Amino acid sequence: MTTFALALVPLAFGIGFGHPTVSSLVSLVAGADEQGRVQGAAGAVESLGRTLGPVWGNASLERLGDATPYMSAAAILVGTLLVAVGLRVGDRPVPQET
C-alpha cells in the first residue's frame, strides 16, 4: 500500500502540470474566433480517451495477451508524438473588430 501511495505522488504532479499545459497549447493552435470550438473538441477527445482506454485495455489484456495494452498505448503515444512534432503554431492575424 505504501508503494502504491508513493506512486500516486508523481502521477498527481504530472496530471496537475500536464492538463493546464495541454489546454494552453491547444488554445495557441486555435485562432481567436475558434477558441471555444477547439477547446471543446480537445475536451471531447480527452473524455473519449478516458472512456475507451480502460475498455480497450481490459479487453485486449483478456483476449490478446499481457503485452497488448502496453504496446497499443505505446503506439498511440508514438503517433501522438509524430503529430505533435509535425505541428507548427504560426502567427495568425488578429481579426479586426468593427
XYZ file of N, CA and C in Angstrom:
294
model
N 0.822 -1.193 0.000
C 0.000 0.000 0.000
C 0.870 1.263 0.000
N 1.985 1.221 0.703
C 2.875 2.377 0.749
C 3.458 2.676 -0.632
N 3.868 1.647 -1.352
C 4.421 1.836 -2.696
C 3.380 2.445 -3.621
N 2.150 1.965 -3.514
C 1.072 2.499 -4.335
C 0.839 3.979 -4.012
N 0.803 4.303 -2.741
C 0.588 5.694 -2.334
C 1.726 6.588 -2.814
N 2.963 6.100 -2.753
C 4.109 6.881 -3.227
C 4.090 7.048 -4.743
N 3.575 6.056 -5.442
C 3.483 6.156 -6.901
C 2.445 7.183 -7.326
N 1.465 7.440 -6.491
C 0.440 8.414 -6.827
C 0.949 9.856 -6.779
N 2.012 10.110 -6.027
C 2.532 11.478 -5.907
C 3.029 12.002 -7.253
N 3.950 11.294 -7.960
C 4.362 11.829 -9.263
C 3.221 11.831 -10.279
N 2.288 10.896 -10.151
C 1.135 10.891 -11.041
C 0.311 12.159 -10.846
N 0.074 12.544 -9.613
C -0.698 13.758 -9.325
C 0.014 15.000 -9.843
N 1.332 15.055 -9.680
C 2.082 16.193 -10.212
C 2.022 16.221 -11.732
N 2.146 15.071 -12.366
C 2.081 15.007 -13.824
C 0.748 15.482 -14.358
N -0.324 15.039 -13.746
C -1.648 15.483 -14.174
C -1.835 16.963 -13.861
N -1.391 17.387 -12.685
C -1.542 18.783 -12.286
C -0.809 19.751 -13.189
N 0.385 19.376 -13.644
C 1.146 20.248 -14.537
C 0.784 20.011 -15.997
N 0.431 18.801 -16.338
C 0.177 18.453 -17.735
C -1.130 19.004 -18.276
N -2.204 18.928 -17.501
C -3.506 19.347 -18.017
C -3.548 20.837 -18.370
N -3.098 21.740 -17.506
C -3.096 23.155 -17.904
C -2.160 23.435 -19.080
N -1.060 22.696 -19.153
C -0.127 22.888 -20.260
C -0.773 22.504 -21.582
N -1.441 21.366 -21.606
C -2.109 20.932 -22.833
C -3.216 21.915 -23.209
N -3.968 22.374 -22.242
C -5.034 23.342 -22.527
C -4.471 24.628 -23.123
N -3.358 25.108 -22.593
C -2.777 26.342 -23.133
C -2.198 26.119 -24.527
N -1.605 24.958 -24.771
C -1.083 24.666 -26.106
C -2.210 24.548 -27.123
N -3.313 23.951 -26.719
C -4.466 23.854 -27.612
C -4.982 25.248 -27.936
N -5.012 26.141 -26.954
C -5.501 27.492 -27.212
C -4.568 28.261 -28.147
N -3.273 27.945 -28.136
C -2.336 28.605 -29.041
C -2.543 28.165 -30.484
N -2.998 26.958 -30.675
C -3.206 26.441 -32.023
C -4.442 27.070 -32.657
N -5.430 27.381 -31.849
C -6.694 27.906 -32.365
C -6.612 29.412 -32.567
N -7.317 29.870 -33.558
C -7.454 31.301 -33.770
C -8.399 31.888 -32.737
N -8.450 33.197 -32.686
C -9.289 33.867 -31.687
C -10.762 33.522 -31.849
N -11.208 33.317 -33.079
C -12.613 33.008 -33.321
C -12.928 31.516 -33.207
N -11.922 30.695 -32.907
C -12.108 29.240 -32.817
C -11.883 28.675 -31.420
N -11.609 29.519 -30.447
C -11.200 29.057 -29.118
C -12.188 28.068 -28.503
N -13.454 28.411 -28.477
C -14.444 27.541 -27.842
C -14.580 26.205 -28.541
N -14.609 26.242 -29.869
C -14.761 25.006 -30.640
C -13.560 24.088 -30.449
N -12.373 24.647 -30.484
C -11.161 23.829 -30.352
C -11.010 23.291 -28.930
N -11.288 24.118 -27.928
C -11.220 23.638 -26.545
C -12.267 22.554 -26.296
N -13.454 22.721 -26.885
C -14.494 21.705 -26.754
C -14.084 20.395 -27.397
N -13.479 20.481 -28.579
C -13.018 19.265 -29.260
C -11.907 18.585 -28.459
N -11.003 19.374 -27.898
C -9.925 18.796 -27.084
C -10.493 18.110 -25.846
N -11.470 18.713 -25.212
C -12.116 18.102 -24.049
C -12.851 16.826 -24.420
N -13.490 16.834 -25.600
C -14.208 15.636 -26.051
C -13.248 14.487 -26.327
N -12.115 14.788 -26.945
C -11.127 13.738 -27.224
C -10.544 13.189 -25.924
N -10.299 14.072 -24.962
C -9.802 13.626 -23.661
C -10.821 12.715 -22.969
N -12.078 13.098 -22.996
C -13.124 12.262 -22.391
C -13.261 10.930 -23.115
N -13.152 10.957 -24.423
C -13.215 9.721 -25.197
C -12.076 8.782 -24.819
N -10.891 9.333 -24.650
C -9.747 8.518 -24.235
C -9.923 7.932 -22.846
N -10.481 8.723 -21.947
C -10.712 8.226 -20.584
C -11.806 7.171 -20.543
N -12.695 7.195 -21.544
C -13.763 6.209 -21.608
C -13.307 4.937 -22.312
N -12.711 5.097 -23.484
C -12.338 3.931 -24.287
C -11.043 3.270 -23.823
N -10.144 4.025 -23.210
C -8.863 3.466 -22.776
C -8.991 2.273 -21.847
N -9.714 2.394 -20.751
C -9.865 1.242 -19.854
C -10.606 0.069 -20.495
N -11.589 0.378 -21.335
C -12.319 -0.707 -22.006
C -11.382 -1.471 -22.936
N -10.628 -0.725 -23.768
C -9.678 -1.369 -24.667
C -8.594 -2.109 -23.884
N -8.072 -1.483 -22.851
C -7.008 -2.105 -22.068
C -7.443 -3.416 -21.445
N -8.606 -3.431 -20.827
C -9.078 -4.664 -20.195
C -9.416 -5.735 -21.221
N -10.085 -5.348 -22.306
C -10.458 -6.333 -23.325
C -9.228 -6.914 -24.008
N -8.270 -6.073 -24.346
C -7.070 -6.588 -25.016
C -6.205 -7.408 -24.071
N -6.184 -7.045 -22.805
C -5.445 -7.834 -21.828
C -6.039 -9.235 -21.711
N -7.341 -9.295 -21.690
C -8.012 -10.586 -21.538
C -7.914 -11.442 -22.799
N -8.084 -10.846 -23.966
C -8.201 -11.635 -25.190
C -6.921 -11.746 -26.009
N -6.041 -10.748 -25.944
C -4.880 -10.717 -26.831
C -3.547 -10.913 -26.123
N -3.527 -10.898 -24.815
C -2.284 -11.155 -24.103
C -1.837 -9.993 -23.243
N -0.855 -10.286 -22.408
C -0.392 -9.324 -21.412
C 0.263 -8.078 -22.005
N 0.955 -8.208 -23.120
C 1.713 -7.082 -23.666
C 0.859 -6.157 -24.530
N -0.290 -6.610 -24.989
C -1.079 -5.843 -25.947
C -1.497 -4.465 -25.454
N -2.019 -4.306 -24.232
C -2.397 -2.949 -23.806
C -1.212 -1.988 -23.777
N -0.069 -2.482 -23.354
C 1.122 -1.631 -23.270
C 1.650 -1.276 -24.653
N 1.647 -2.244 -25.551
C 2.139 -1.985 -26.906
C 1.192 -1.039 -27.653
N -0.106 -1.217 -27.479
C -1.047 -0.325 -28.156
C -0.964 1.089 -27.576
N -0.789 1.221 -26.272
C -0.617 2.550 -25.667
C 0.663 3.201 -26.180
N 1.729 2.425 -26.303
C 2.985 2.967 -26.833
C 2.814 3.419 -28.279
N 2.083 2.645 -29.076
C 1.848 3.024 -30.474
C 1.052 4.320 -30.560
N 0.056 4.475 -29.716
C -0.734 5.715 -29.713
C 0.136 6.898 -29.289
N 0.993 6.697 -28.295
C 1.876 7.780 -27.854
C 2.883 8.166 -28.936
N 3.415 7.183 -29.647
C 4.350 7.480 -30.738
C 3.624 8.236 -31.848
N 2.413 7.801 -32.179
C 1.630 8.520 -33.187
C 1.348 9.948 -32.774
N 1.006 10.147 -31.509
C 0.762 11.488 -30.990
C 2.027 12.334 -31.046
N 3.157 11.727 -30.715
C 4.432 12.439 -30.793
C 4.733 12.871 -32.224
N 4.490 12.003 -33.191
C 4.743 12.352 -34.591
C 3.841 13.493 -35.059
N 2.592 13.472 -34.635
C 1.686 14.568 -34.986
C 2.164 15.859 -34.325
N 2.557 15.782 -33.054
C 2.999 16.973 -32.333
C 4.273 17.560 -32.923
N 5.190 16.707 -33.348
C 6.440 17.199 -33.933
C 6.161 17.897 -35.260
N 5.202 17.395 -36.016
C 4.886 17.995 -37.306
C 4.007 19.217 -37.221
N 3.446 19.496 -36.055
C 2.531 20.622 -35.888
C 3.312 21.912 -35.688
N 2.964 22.908 -36.447
C 3.603 24.218 -36.309
C 2.553 25.234 -35.902
N 2.848 25.977 -34.878
C 1.955 27.042 -34.439
C 2.491 28.334 -35.022
N 1.757 28.866 -35.984
C 2.197 30.091 -36.647
C 1.476 31.302 -36.104
N 1.964 32.450 -36.498
C 1.301 33.689 -36.114
C 0.044 33.848 -36.964
N -1.058 34.003 -36.308
C -2.319 34.210 -37.008
C -2.702 35.678 -36.870
N -3.251 36.245 -37.923
C -3.694 37.641 -37.783
C -4.878 37.724 -36.841
N -4.887 38.766 -36.058
C -5.985 39.004 -35.118
C -7.130 39.653 -35.880
N -8.344 39.074 -35.800
C -9.456 39.680 -36.542
C -9.763 41.092 -36.029
N -10.038 41.977 -36.947
C -10.365 43.356 -36.611
C -11.821 43.440 -36.183
N -12.061 44.095 -35.058
C -13.444 44.286 -34.608
C -14.000 45.549 -35.261
N -15.239 45.467 -35.695
C -15.847 46.628 -36.334
C -16.959 47.194 -35.502
